[in-house]
Tab-separated table of C-alpha atoms in Angstrom:
chain	number	residue	atom	x	y	z
A	1	MET	CA	114.138	111.967	102.579
A	2	ASN	CA	115.982	109.703	105.175
A	3	ILE	CA	116.128	106.021	106.119
A	4	TYR	CA	114.572	106.492	108.583
A	5	GLU	CA	111.633	108.511	107.012
A	6	ALA	CA	111.091	106.257	104.773
A	7	ILE	CA	111.318	102.881	106.790
A	8	HIS	CA	108.347	104.570	108.768
A	9	GLU	CA	106.474	105.641	106.119
A	10	ARG	CA	106.404	102.913	103.640
A	11	ARG	CA	103.380	101.110	103.085
A	12	SER	CA	101.788	98.436	100.958
A	13	THR	CA	100.021	99.277	97.953
A	14	ARG	CA	97.337	98.340	96.070
A	15	ALA	CA	95.760	100.213	94.031
A	16	PHE	CA	97.963	102.386	91.224
A	17	THR	CA	97.011	104.411	88.283
A	18	ALA	CA	97.715	103.287	84.787
A	19	GLU	CA	100.450	105.339	84.099
A	20	PRO	CA	103.485	103.553	83.339
A	21	VAL	CA	106.620	102.891	85.139
A	22	GLU	CA	109.672	104.480	83.673
A	23	GLN	CA	112.220	102.180	82.808
A	24	HIS	CA	114.696	103.835	84.331
A	25	LEU	CA	113.104	104.487	87.330
A	26	ILE	CA	112.792	100.658	87.585
A	27	VAL	CA	116.589	100.803	86.924
A	28	ARG	CA	117.084	102.747	89.806
A	29	LEU	CA	114.814	100.404	92.002
A	30	ILE	CA	116.925	97.639	90.666
A	31	GLU	CA	119.811	98.933	91.632
A	32	ALA	CA	118.874	99.894	95.114
A	33	ALA	CA	117.739	96.308	95.783
A	34	ALA	CA	121.251	94.974	94.418
A	35	GLN	CA	123.286	96.766	97.325
A	36	ALA	CA	121.272	93.998	99.722
A	37	PRO	CA	123.779	92.221	101.836
A	38	SER	CA	124.929	88.803	100.710
A	39	ALA	CA	126.924	86.179	102.007
A	40	MET	CA	130.694	86.328	100.643
A	41	ASN	CA	128.969	88.725	98.393
A	42	LEU	CA	127.819	86.054	96.367
A	43	GLN	CA	124.860	88.158	95.097
A	44	PRO	CA	122.284	85.250	94.598
A	45	TRP	CA	119.567	87.369	92.865
A	46	VAL	CA	118.443	87.630	89.387
A	47	PHE	CA	115.485	90.463	88.749
A	48	THR	CA	112.273	89.862	86.460
A	49	VAL	CA	110.661	93.123	85.143
A	50	VAL	CA	107.127	92.329	83.792
A	51	ARG	CA	105.104	94.421	82.010
A	52	ASP	CA	103.086	93.443	79.778
A	53	GLN	CA	99.454	93.580	80.652
A	54	ALA	CA	98.492	90.820	78.959
A	55	LEU	CA	101.181	88.625	81.216
A	56	LEU	CA	99.730	89.571	84.293
A	57	GLU	CA	96.586	88.787	83.553
A	58	GLN	CA	97.149	85.677	82.827
A	59	VAL	CA	99.498	84.819	85.704
A	60	SER	CA	97.365	86.299	88.395
A	61	SER	CA	94.266	83.592	86.774
A	62	ASP	CA	96.920	81.008	86.610
A	63	ALA	CA	97.783	81.464	89.975
A	64	LYS	CA	94.523	81.829	91.315
A	65	ALA	CA	93.605	78.410	90.073
A	66	TYR	CA	96.371	77.125	91.333
A	67	LEU	CA	96.141	78.295	94.742
A	68	ALA	CA	92.455	77.211	94.831
A	69	LYS	CA	93.006	73.613	93.666
A	70	HIS	CA	96.324	73.479	95.604
A	71	CYS	CA	95.930	75.219	98.900
A	72	GLY	CA	92.328	75.931	98.777
A	73	ASP	CA	90.973	74.568	101.915
A	74	GLN	CA	94.476	75.900	103.859
A	75	LEU	CA	93.449	79.461	102.854
A	76	PRO	CA	91.110	81.312	105.273
A	77	GLU	CA	87.831	82.318	104.137
A	78	SER	CA	88.701	85.643	103.613
A	79	LEU	CA	91.478	84.876	100.620
A	80	GLN	CA	89.101	82.080	99.224
A	81	ALA	CA	86.714	84.155	98.181
A	82	MET	CA	89.064	86.686	96.699
A	83	LEU	CA	90.684	84.076	95.036
A	84	ASN	CA	86.958	82.969	93.842
A	85	ASP	CA	86.303	86.507	92.659
A	86	GLU	CA	86.781	87.085	88.952
A	87	ARG	CA	87.046	90.329	89.567
A	88	PHE	CA	90.642	90.022	91.989
A	89	GLN	CA	93.615	90.543	89.946
A	90	ILE	CA	96.206	89.301	92.469
A	91	PHE	CA	98.677	92.047	91.182
A	92	TYR	CA	96.185	95.052	91.765
A	93	HIS	CA	96.322	95.586	87.833
A	94	ALA	CA	99.985	97.173	88.711
A	95	PRO	CA	102.157	98.508	86.116
A	96	ALA	CA	104.663	96.192	86.708
A	97	LEU	CA	105.733	93.444	88.962
A	98	ILE	CA	109.565	92.345	89.982
A	99	VAL	CA	110.394	89.302	90.747
A	100	ILE	CA	113.815	88.864	92.817
A	101	ALA	CA	114.522	85.460	92.118
A	102	ALA	CA	117.894	83.442	93.410
A	103	LYS	CA	119.814	81.793	90.910
A	104	THR	CA	121.854	80.190	93.231
A	105	ALA	CA	120.903	77.087	95.672
A	106	SER	CA	123.137	79.135	98.030
A	107	GLU	CA	121.786	78.334	102.409
A	108	TRP	CA	121.101	81.644	102.512
A	109	ALA	CA	120.037	83.161	99.113
A	110	VAL	CA	116.201	83.466	99.528
A	111	GLU	CA	117.103	85.842	102.732
A	112	GLU	CA	119.653	87.573	100.776
A	113	CYS	CA	116.860	88.340	97.988
A	114	ALA	CA	114.205	89.211	100.746
A	115	LEU	CA	116.640	92.054	101.601
A	116	ALA	CA	117.319	93.008	98.185
A	117	ALA	CA	113.533	92.916	98.154
A	118	GLN	CA	112.985	95.447	101.072
A	119	ASN	CA	116.197	98.144	99.848
A	120	LEU	CA	113.762	97.656	96.237
A	121	MET	CA	110.238	98.901	98.043
A	122	LEU	CA	112.132	101.430	100.451
A	123	ALA	CA	113.578	102.801	97.355
A	124	ALA	CA	110.371	102.710	95.438
A	125	HIS	CA	109.046	104.864	98.015
A	126	ALA	CA	111.634	107.390	98.212
A	127	GLU	CA	110.433	107.809	94.076
A	128	VAL	CA	107.247	108.628	95.319
A	129	LEU	CA	106.286	105.025	94.204
A	130	GLY	CA	103.880	102.450	95.344
A	131	SER	CA	105.035	99.066	95.884
A	132	CYS	CA	104.007	95.590	97.487
A	133	TRP	CA	105.095	91.859	97.862
A	134	ILE	CA	102.493	89.605	96.388
A	135	GLY	CA	102.953	86.508	98.820
A	136	LEU	CA	99.890	85.200	97.182
A	137	ALA	CA	101.779	84.481	93.371
A	138	GLN	CA	105.038	82.933	95.092
A	139	ARG	CA	103.646	79.216	95.318
A	140	TYR	CA	102.613	79.575	91.532
A	141	LEU	CA	105.820	81.246	90.160
A	142	ALA	CA	108.139	78.442	91.917
A	143	THR	CA	105.979	76.080	89.715
A	144	PRO	CA	107.338	75.011	86.201
A	145	ALA	CA	104.638	76.642	84.449
A	146	GLY	CA	105.289	80.150	86.874
A	147	ARG	CA	109.073	79.856	85.952
A	148	GLN	CA	107.682	79.666	82.384
A	149	ALA	CA	105.655	82.685	82.312
A	150	LEU	CA	108.668	84.706	83.241
A	151	HIS	CA	111.064	82.644	81.217
A	152	LEU	CA	113.001	81.881	84.710
A	153	PRO	CA	115.705	78.873	84.011
A	154	ASP	CA	114.723	75.333	86.064
A	155	GLU	CA	117.521	77.060	88.848
A	156	CYS	CA	115.971	79.755	89.523
A	157	ALA	CA	113.870	80.101	92.333
A	158	PRO	CA	110.972	83.159	92.404
A	159	VAL	CA	111.345	84.744	95.907
A	160	ALA	CA	110.123	87.844	95.911
A	161	PRO	CA	107.652	88.946	93.704
A	162	VAL	CA	107.133	93.021	94.040
A	163	ILE	CA	104.603	94.683	92.497
A	164	VAL	CA	105.446	98.607	91.679
A	165	GLY	CA	103.585	101.433	90.128
A	166	TYR	CA	102.337	105.285	91.322
A	167	PRO	CA	99.796	105.042	93.948
A	168	CYS	CA	96.371	106.243	93.887
A	169	SER	CA	96.456	107.618	96.793
A	170	VAL	CA	98.786	108.507	100.188
A	171	ALA	CA	98.527	105.391	102.300
A	172	ALA	CA	97.630	105.515	105.467
A	173	ASP	CA	99.623	105.886	108.325
A	174	VAL	CA	99.565	102.159	110.376
A	175	GLN	CA	100.267	102.131	113.848
A	176	ARG	CA	102.484	99.646	114.972
A	177	LYS	CA	103.496	96.904	117.869
A	178	ALA	CA	106.233	98.292	120.440
A	179	PRO	CA	108.741	95.818	119.988
A	180	GLU	CA	109.399	93.078	122.735
A	181	ILE	CA	112.952	93.628	123.189
A	182	HIS	CA	114.903	91.247	125.176
A	183	TRP	CA	117.813	92.684	127.210
A	184	ILE	CA	121.043	90.379	128.038
A	185	GLY	CA	124.162	92.463	129.446
């Protein structure tokens, strides 16, 4: 698969089989993520892999409660309904969660972790795995309780919670808008 195929074909996956992702594949994804560019080559990231389904259930439950309490009225009604649904699990029962956290307070650490996340998700697609950045988890994971659940030191800031697993089906093609381009010169 060439890079353009990966970029055009990768889609967010929210339905996974129960098959666990092999450790060597997760390591390959993280190695790809770590190839992301970073200012002055500081590589400010640390990766936490969660495959414990009971912990993912607990973090999902805690995150839903946190969001409902602290952000509920700011969220669209559709998200509020999801958070109030006992059956909804914010990690979509994926077999693995990879959290990319910034371990330094560099000015560009968040952006650099986001670049690493994109590399990870493209590598997952190349390995015939599905992935999805779970934005709903970010606020809770940034709290002391969220960092503690992942055993992250206080100085680490979770940036990109990405779920990974074998997709239940091939993602449908999504049409993208033509990019708006402004030419100078």
